[in-house]
mmCIF file of C-alpha atoms in Angstrom:
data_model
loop_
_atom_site.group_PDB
_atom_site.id
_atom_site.type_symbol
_atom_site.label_atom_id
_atom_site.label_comp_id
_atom_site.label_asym_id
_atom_site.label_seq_id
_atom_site.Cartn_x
_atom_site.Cartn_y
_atom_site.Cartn_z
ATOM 1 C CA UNK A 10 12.733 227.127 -79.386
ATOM 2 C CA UNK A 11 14.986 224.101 -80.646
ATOM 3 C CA UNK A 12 17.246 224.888 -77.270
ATOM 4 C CA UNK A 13 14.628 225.040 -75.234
ATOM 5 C CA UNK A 14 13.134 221.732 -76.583
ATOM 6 C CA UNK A 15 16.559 219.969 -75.942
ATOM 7 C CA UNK A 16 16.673 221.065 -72.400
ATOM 8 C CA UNK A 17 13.578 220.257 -71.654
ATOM 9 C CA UNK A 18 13.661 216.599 -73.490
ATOM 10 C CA UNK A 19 17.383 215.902 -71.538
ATOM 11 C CA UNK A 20 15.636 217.299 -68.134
ATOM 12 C CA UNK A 21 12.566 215.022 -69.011
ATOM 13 C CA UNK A 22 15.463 211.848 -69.660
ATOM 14 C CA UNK A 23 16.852 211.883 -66.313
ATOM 15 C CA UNK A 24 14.039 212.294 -64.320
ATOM 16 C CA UNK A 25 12.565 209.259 -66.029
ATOM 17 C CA UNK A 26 16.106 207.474 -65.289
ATOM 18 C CA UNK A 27 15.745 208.338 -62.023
ATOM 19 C CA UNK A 28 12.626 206.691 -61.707
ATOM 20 C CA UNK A 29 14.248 203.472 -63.445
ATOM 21 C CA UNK A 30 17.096 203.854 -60.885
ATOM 22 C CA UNK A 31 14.967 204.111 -58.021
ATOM 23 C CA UNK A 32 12.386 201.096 -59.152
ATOM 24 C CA UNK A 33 15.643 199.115 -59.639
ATOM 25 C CA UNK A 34 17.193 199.981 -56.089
ATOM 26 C CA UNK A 35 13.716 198.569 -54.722
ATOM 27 C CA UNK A 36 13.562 195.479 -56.335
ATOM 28 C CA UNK A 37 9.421 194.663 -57.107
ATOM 29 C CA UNK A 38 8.379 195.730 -53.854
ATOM 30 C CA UNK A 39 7.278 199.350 -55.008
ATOM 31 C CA UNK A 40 6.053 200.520 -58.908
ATOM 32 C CA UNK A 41 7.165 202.602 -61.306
ATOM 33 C CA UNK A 42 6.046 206.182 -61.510
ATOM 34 C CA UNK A 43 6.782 206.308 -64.882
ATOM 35 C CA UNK A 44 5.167 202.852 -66.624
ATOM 36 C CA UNK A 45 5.421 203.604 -70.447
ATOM 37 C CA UNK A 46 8.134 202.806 -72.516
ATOM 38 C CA UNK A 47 10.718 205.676 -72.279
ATOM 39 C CA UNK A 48 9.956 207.919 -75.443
ATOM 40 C CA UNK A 49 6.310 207.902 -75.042
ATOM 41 C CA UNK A 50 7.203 209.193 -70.969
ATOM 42 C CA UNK A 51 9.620 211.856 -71.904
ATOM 43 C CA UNK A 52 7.079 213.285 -74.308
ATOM 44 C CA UNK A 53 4.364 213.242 -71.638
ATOM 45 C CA UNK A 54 6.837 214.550 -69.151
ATOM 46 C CA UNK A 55 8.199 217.100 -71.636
ATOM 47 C CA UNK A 56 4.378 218.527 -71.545
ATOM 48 C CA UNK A 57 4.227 218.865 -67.729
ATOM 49 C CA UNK A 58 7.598 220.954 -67.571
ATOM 50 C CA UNK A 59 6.120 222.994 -69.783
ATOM 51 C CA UNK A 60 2.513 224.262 -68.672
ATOM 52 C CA UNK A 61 1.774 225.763 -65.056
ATOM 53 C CA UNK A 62 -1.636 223.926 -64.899
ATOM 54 C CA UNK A 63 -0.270 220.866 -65.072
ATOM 55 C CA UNK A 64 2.141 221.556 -62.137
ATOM 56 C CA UNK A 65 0.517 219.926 -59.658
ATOM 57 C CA UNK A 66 0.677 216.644 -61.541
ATOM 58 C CA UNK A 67 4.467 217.276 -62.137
ATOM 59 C CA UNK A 68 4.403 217.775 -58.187
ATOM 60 C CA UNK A 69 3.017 214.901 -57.400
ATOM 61 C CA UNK A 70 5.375 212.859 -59.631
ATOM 62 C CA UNK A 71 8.453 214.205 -58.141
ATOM 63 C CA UNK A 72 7.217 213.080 -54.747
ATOM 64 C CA UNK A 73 6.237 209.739 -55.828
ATOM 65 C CA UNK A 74 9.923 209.050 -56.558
ATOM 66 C CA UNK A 75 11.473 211.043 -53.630
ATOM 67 C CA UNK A 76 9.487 209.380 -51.351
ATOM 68 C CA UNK A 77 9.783 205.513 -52.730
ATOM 69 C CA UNK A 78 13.852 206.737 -52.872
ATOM 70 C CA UNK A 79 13.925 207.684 -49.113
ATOM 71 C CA UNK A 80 13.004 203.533 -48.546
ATOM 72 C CA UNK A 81 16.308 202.567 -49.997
ATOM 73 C CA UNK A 82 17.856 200.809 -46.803
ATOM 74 C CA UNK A 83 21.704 201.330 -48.301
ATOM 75 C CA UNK A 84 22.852 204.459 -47.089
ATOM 76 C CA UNK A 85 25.248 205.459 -49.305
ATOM 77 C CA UNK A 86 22.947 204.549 -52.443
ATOM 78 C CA UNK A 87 20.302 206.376 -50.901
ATOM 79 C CA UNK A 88 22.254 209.506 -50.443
ATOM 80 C CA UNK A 89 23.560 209.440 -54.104
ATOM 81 C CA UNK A 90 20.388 208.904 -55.359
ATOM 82 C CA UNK A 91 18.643 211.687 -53.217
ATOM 83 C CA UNK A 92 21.456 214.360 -54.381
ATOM 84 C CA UNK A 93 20.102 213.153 -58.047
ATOM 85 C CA UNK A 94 16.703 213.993 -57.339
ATOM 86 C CA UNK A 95 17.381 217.279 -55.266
ATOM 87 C CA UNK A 96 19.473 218.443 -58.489
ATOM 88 C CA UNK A 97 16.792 217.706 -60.949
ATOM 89 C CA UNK A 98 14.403 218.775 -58.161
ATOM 90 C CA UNK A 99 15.904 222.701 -58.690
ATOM 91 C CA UNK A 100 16.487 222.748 -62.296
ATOM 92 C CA UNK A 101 12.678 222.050 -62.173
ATOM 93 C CA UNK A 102 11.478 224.553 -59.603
ATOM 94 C CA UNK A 103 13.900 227.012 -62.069
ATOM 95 C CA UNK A 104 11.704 226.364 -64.982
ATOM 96 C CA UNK A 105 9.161 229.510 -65.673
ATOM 97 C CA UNK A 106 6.085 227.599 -66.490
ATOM 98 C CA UNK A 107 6.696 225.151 -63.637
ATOM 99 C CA UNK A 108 5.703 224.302 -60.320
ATOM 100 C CA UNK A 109 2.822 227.068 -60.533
ATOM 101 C CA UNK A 110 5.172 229.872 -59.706
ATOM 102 C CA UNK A 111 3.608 232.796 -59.467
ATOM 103 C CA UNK A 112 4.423 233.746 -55.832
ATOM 104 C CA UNK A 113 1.200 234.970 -53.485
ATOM 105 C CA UNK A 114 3.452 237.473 -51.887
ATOM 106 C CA UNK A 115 1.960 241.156 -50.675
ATOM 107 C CA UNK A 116 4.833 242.415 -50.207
ATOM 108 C CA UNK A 117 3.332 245.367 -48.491
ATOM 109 C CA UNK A 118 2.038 243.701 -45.996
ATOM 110 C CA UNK A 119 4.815 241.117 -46.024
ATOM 111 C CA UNK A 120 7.221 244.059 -44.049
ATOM 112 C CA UNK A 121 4.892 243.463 -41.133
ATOM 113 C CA UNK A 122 5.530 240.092 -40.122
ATOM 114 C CA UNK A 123 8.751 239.561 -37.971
ATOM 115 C CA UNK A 124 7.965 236.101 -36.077
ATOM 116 C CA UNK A 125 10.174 234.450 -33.924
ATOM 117 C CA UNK A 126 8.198 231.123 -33.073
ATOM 118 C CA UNK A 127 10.092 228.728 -30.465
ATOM 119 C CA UNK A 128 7.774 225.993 -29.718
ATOM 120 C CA UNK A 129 9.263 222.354 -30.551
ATOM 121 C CA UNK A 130 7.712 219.361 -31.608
ATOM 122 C CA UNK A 131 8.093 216.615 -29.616
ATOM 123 C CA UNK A 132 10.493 214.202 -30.835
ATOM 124 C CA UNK A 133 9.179 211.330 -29.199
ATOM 125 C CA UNK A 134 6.065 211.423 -32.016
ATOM 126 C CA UNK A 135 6.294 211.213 -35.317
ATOM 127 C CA UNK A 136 6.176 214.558 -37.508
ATOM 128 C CA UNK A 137 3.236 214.875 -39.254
ATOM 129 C CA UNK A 138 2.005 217.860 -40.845
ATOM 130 C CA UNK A 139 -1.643 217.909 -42.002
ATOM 131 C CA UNK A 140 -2.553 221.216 -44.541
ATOM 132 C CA UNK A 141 -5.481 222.393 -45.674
ATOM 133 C CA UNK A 142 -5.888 225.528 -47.952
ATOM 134 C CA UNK A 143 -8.234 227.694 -49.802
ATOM 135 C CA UNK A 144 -7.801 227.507 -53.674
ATOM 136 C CA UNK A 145 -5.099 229.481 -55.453
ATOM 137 C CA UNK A 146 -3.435 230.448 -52.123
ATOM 138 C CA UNK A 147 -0.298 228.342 -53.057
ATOM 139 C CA UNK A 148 -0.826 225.778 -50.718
ATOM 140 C CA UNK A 149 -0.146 222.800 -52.335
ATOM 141 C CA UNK A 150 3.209 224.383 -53.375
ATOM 142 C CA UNK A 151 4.216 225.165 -49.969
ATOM 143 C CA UNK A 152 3.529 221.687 -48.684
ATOM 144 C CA UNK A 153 5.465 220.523 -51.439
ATOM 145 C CA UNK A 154 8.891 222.668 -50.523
ATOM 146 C CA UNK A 155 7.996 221.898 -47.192
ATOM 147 C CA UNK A 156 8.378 217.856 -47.406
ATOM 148 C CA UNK A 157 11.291 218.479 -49.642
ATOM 149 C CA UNK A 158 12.894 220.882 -47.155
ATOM 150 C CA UNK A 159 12.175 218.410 -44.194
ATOM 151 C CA UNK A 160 13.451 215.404 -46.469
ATOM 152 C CA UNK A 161 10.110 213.969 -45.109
ATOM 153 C CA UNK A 162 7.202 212.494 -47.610
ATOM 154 C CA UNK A 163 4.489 214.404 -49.151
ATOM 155 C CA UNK A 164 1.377 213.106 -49.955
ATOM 156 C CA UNK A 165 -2.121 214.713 -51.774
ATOM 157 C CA UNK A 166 -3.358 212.703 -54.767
ATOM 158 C CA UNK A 167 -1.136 209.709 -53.498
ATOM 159 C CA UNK A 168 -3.419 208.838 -50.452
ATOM 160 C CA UNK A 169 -6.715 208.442 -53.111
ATOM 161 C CA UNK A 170 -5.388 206.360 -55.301
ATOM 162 C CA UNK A 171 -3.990 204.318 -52.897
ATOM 163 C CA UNK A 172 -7.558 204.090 -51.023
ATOM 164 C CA UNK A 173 -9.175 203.290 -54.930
ATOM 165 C CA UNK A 174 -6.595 200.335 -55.105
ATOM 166 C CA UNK A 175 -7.427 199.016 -51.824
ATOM 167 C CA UNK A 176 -10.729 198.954 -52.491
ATOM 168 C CA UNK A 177 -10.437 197.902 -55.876
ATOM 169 C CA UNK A 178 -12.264 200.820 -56.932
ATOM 170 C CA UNK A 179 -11.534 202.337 -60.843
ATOM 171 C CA UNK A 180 -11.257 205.621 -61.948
ATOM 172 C CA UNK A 181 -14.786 205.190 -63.735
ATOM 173 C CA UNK A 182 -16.653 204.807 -60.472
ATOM 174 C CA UNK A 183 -14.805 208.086 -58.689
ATOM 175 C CA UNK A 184 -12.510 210.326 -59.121
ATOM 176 C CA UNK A 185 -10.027 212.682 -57.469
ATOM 177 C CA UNK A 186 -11.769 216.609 -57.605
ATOM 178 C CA UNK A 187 -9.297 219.097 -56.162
ATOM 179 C CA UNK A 188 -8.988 216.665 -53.279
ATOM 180 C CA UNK A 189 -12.807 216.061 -52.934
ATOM 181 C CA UNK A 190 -13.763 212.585 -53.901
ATOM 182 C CA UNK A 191 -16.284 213.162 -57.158
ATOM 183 C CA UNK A 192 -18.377 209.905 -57.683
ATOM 184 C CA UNK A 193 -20.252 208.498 -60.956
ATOM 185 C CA UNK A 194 -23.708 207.470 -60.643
ATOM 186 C CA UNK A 195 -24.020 203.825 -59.852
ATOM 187 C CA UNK A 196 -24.600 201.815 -62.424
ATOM 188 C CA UNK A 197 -27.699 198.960 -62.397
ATOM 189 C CA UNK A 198 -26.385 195.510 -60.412
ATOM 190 C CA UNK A 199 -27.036 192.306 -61.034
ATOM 191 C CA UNK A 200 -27.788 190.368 -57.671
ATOM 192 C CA UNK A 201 -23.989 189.353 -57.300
ATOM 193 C CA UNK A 202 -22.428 192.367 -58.228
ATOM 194 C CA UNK A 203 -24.525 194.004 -55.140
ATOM 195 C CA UNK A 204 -23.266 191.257 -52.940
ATOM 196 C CA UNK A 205 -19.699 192.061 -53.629
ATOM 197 C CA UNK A 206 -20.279 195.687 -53.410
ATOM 198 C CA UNK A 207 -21.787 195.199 -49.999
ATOM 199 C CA UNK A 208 -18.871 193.702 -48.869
ATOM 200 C CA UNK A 209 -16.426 196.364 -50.623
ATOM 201 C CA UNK A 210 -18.054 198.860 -49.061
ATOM 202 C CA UNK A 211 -18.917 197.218 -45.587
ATOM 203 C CA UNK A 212 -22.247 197.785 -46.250
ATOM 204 C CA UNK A 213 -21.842 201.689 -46.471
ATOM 205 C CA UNK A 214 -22.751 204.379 -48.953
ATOM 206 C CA UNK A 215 -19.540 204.550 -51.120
ATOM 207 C CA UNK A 216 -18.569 208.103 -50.175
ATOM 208 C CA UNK A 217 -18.723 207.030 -46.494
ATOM 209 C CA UNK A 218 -16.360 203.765 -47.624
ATOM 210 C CA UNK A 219 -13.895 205.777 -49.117
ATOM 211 C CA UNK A 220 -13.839 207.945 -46.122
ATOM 212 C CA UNK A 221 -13.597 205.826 -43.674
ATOM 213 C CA UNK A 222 -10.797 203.788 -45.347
ATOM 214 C CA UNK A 223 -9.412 206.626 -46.010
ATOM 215 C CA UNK A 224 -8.758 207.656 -42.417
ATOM 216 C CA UNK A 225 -7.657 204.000 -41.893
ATOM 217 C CA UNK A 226 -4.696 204.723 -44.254
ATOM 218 C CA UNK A 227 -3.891 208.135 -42.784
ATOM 219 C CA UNK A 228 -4.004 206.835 -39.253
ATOM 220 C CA UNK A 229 -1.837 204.024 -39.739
ATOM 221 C CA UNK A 230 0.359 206.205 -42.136
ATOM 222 C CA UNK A 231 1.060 208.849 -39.056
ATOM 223 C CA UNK A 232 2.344 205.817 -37.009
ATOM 224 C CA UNK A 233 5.050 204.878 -39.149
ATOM 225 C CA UNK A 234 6.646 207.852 -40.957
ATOM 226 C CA UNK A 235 7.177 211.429 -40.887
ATOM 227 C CA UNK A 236 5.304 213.326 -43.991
ATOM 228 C CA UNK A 237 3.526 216.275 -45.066
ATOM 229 C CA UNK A 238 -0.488 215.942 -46.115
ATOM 230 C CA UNK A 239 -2.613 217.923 -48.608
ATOM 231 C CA UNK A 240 -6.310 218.088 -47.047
ATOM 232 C CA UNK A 241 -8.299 214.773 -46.828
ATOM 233 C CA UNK A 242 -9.379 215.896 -43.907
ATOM 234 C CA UNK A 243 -6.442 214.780 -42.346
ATOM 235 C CA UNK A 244 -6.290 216.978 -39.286
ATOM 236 C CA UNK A 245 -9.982 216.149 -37.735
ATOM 237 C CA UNK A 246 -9.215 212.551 -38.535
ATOM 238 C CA UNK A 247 -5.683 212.116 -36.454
ATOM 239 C CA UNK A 248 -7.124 214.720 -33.847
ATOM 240 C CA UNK A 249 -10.389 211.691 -33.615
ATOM 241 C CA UNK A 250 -7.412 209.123 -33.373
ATOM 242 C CA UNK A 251 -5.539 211.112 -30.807
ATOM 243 C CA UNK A 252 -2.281 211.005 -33.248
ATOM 244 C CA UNK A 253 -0.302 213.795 -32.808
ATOM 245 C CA UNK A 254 0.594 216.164 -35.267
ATOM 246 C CA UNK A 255 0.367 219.666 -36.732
ATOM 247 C CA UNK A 256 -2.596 221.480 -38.313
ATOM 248 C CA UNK A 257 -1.943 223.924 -40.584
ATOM 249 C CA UNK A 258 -4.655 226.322 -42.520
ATOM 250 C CA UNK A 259 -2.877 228.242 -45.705
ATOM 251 C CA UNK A 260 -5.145 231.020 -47.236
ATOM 252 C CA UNK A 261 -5.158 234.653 -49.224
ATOM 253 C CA UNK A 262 -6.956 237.475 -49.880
ATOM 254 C CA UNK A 263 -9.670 236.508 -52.252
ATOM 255 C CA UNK A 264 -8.241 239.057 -54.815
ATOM 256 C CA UNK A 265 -4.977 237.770 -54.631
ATOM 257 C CA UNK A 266 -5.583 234.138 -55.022
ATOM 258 C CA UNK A 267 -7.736 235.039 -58.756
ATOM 259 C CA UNK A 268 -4.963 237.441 -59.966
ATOM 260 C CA UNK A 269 -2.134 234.388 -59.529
ATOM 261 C CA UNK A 270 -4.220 231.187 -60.743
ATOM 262 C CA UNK A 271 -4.858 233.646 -64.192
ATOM 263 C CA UNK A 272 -1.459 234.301 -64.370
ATOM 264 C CA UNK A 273 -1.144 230.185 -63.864
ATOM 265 C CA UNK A 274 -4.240 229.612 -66.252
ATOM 266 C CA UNK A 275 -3.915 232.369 -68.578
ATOM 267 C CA UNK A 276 -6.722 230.543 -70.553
ATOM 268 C CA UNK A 277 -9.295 231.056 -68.534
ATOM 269 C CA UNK A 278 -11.212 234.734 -68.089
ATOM 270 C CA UNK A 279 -11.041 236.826 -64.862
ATOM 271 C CA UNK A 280 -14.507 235.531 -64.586
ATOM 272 C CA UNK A 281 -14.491 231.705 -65.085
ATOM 273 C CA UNK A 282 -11.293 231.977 -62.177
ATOM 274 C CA UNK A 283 -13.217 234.273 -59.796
ATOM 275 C CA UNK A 284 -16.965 231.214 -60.526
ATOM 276 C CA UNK A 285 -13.973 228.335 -60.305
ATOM 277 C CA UNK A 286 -12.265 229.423 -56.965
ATOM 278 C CA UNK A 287 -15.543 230.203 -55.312
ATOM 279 C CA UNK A 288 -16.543 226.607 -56.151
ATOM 280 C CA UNK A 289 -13.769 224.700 -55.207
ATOM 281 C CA UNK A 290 -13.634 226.687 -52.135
ATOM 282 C CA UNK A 291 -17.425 225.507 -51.028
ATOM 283 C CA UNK A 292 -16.776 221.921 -52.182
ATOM 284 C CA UNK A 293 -13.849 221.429 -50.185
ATOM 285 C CA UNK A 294 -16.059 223.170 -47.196
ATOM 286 C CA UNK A 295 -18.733 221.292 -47.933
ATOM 287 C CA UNK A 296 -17.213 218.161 -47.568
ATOM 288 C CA UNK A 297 -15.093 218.687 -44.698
ATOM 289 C CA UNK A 298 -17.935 220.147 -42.385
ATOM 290 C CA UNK A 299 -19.653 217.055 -43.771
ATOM 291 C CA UNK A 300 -17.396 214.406 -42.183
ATOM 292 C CA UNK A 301 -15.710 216.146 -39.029
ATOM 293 C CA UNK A 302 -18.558 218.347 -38.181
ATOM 294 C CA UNK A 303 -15.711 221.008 -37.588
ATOM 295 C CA UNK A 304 -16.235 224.138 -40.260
ATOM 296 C CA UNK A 305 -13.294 224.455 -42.487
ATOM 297 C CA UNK A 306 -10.893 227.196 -42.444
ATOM 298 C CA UNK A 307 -12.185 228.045 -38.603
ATOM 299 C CA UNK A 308 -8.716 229.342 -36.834
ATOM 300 C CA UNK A 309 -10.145 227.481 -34.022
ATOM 301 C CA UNK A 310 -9.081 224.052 -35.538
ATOM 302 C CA UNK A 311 -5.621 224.666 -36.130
ATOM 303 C CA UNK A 312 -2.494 225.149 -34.761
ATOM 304 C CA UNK A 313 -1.319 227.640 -37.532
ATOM 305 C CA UNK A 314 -3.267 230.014 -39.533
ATOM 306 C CA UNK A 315 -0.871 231.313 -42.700
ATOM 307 C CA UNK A 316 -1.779 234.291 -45.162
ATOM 308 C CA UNK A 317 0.480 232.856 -47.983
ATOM 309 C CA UNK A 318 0.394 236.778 -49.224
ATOM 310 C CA UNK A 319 2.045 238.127 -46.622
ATOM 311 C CA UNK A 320 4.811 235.682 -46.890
ATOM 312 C CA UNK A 321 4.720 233.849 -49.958
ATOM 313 C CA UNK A 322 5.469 230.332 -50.678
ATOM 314 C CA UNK A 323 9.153 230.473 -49.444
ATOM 315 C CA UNK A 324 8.254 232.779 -46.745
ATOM 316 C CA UNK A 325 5.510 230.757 -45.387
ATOM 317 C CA UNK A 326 7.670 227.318 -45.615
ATOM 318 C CA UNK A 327 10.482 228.895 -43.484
ATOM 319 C CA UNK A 328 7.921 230.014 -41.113
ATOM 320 C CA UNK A 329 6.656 226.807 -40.818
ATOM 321 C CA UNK A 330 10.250 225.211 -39.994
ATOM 322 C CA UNK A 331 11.157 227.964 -37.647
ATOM 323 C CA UNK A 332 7.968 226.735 -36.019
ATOM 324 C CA UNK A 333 9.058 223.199 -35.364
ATOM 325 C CA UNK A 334 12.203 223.500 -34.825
ATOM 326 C CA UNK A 335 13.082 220.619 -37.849
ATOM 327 C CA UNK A 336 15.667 222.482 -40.072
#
């Protein structure tokens, strides 16, 4: 136990020096990731390398800091810098408990599937790949190894707290749900408070607001840089725009997806995972049917439809790149 604390303590140290490095590279023009003082990080950080839950907090992290690192305009400090993160990057992704991974593989039916796609993305746009996925299918962890594999961005939580700064909106007033925006009951105004929530919101409901600045961001984002997306609706809202880019839908066998999230949340009974999937599958249908009018998971609305058990989460990344061409 006392080696495994050490490891995990030293991995925690340099991917909080990392962050350091990266912030200092920058200059003030992007954050910290990491904002406490360095103990009190390691010790949080020490927590998320060790619990599967927690992975996709870990996940999110890690992009934070590869992405802010692939602005550094020096070259030669961005490569070192990158080869940093990439090492810590699989030391983490070697860790049992992290990174959620328990594969969605069948292998069974895996031996079936023997694509060869050729089709090319056009390099004259930029390459943006919009995901959605049903709950527990691994999803979130192939988007992940995708952007990392790509050296591109990857963004999920990211684009929701940067809409709630933009709007000036705190964490008491709505939170992030799975992806699904999850708002608190507004509280009573007084006549000036409604006056400057009127113009926060533009004189819409605050769902709609968030939405709708939300596609703002996402729009503008797809103009300027290649990344990978987690949901938002992403792919109705650049298809609306006329912004090219790929649509991807990630799912699993119903059976398979509750067997791997309780061997990720071995906490929770085969029942509360089989109530909790089934939930956070019609929430995230619910709200995208709600705001594109398109129903989710259709095979109609995308370009690629994955079965993450047939492949499994490397599998269905290397399919992906095969597909475009980008390796």
């Amino acid at each position: 136990m006392g080696k495994k604390k050490d490891m995990l303590r030293e991995l925690a140290g340099r991917i909080y020096d990392l962050d350091v490095e990266v912030y200092e590279k920058l200059g003030s023009s992007m954050g910290r990731v990491f904002n406490q003082e360095r103990e009190n990080s390691i010790k949080e950080l020490m927590k998320l390398l060790d619990s599967k839950s927690k992975s996709p907090l870990l996940r999110s992290q890690l992009a934070l800091i590869s992405n802010m690192a692939r602005t550094i305009e020096d070259d030669t400090v961005r490569e070192v810098i990158m080869k940093k993160y990439e090492g810590i990057l699989q030391e983490v992704t070697n860790l049992p408990k992290c990174f959620a991974s328990e594969d969605i593989l069948d292998e069974k039916i895996a031996q079936l599937n023997e694509w060869n796609l050729e089709e090319r993305f056009s390099k004259d746009n930029r390459l943006v790949i919009c995901i959605g996925r049903a709950y527990g299918c691994g999803g979130s962890e192939i988007g992940f190894v995708l952007a990392d594999a790509l050296k591109i961005n990857y963004y999920d939580v990211e684009i929701f707290n940067e809409v709630l700064r933009r709007m000036e909106l705190g964490r008491e007033m709505v939170e992030d749900q799975g992806g699904v925006p999850s708002f608190q009951p507004a509280p009573k105004f007084t006549v000036g408070q409604w006056i400057k929530d009127v113009k926060r919101y533009h004189g819409l409901p605050r769902r709609d607001a968030v939405f709708f600045d939300q596609c703002d961001l996402i729009c503008d984002m797809a103009r300027r840089e290649d990344f990978v997306v987690m949901g938002r609706c992403a792919d109705a809202i650049l298809t609306n725009n006329h912004i090219p880019h790929i649509s991807i839908y990630i799912t699993a066998p119903f059976e398979q997806r509750v067997r791997r999230m309780m061997k990720i949340n071995k906490k929770m009974s085969e029942k509360q995972v089989r109530e909790l999937i089934r939930r956070l599958d019609k929430k995230h249908a619910r709200y995208y049917e709600y705001y594109t009018g398109r129903r989710w998971g259709a095979v109609e609305n995308y370009d690629l439809c994955i079965n993450s058990a047939s492949y499994g989460i490397d599998g269905s990344v290397e399919l992906i790149r095969r597909m475009i061409k980008k390796i």
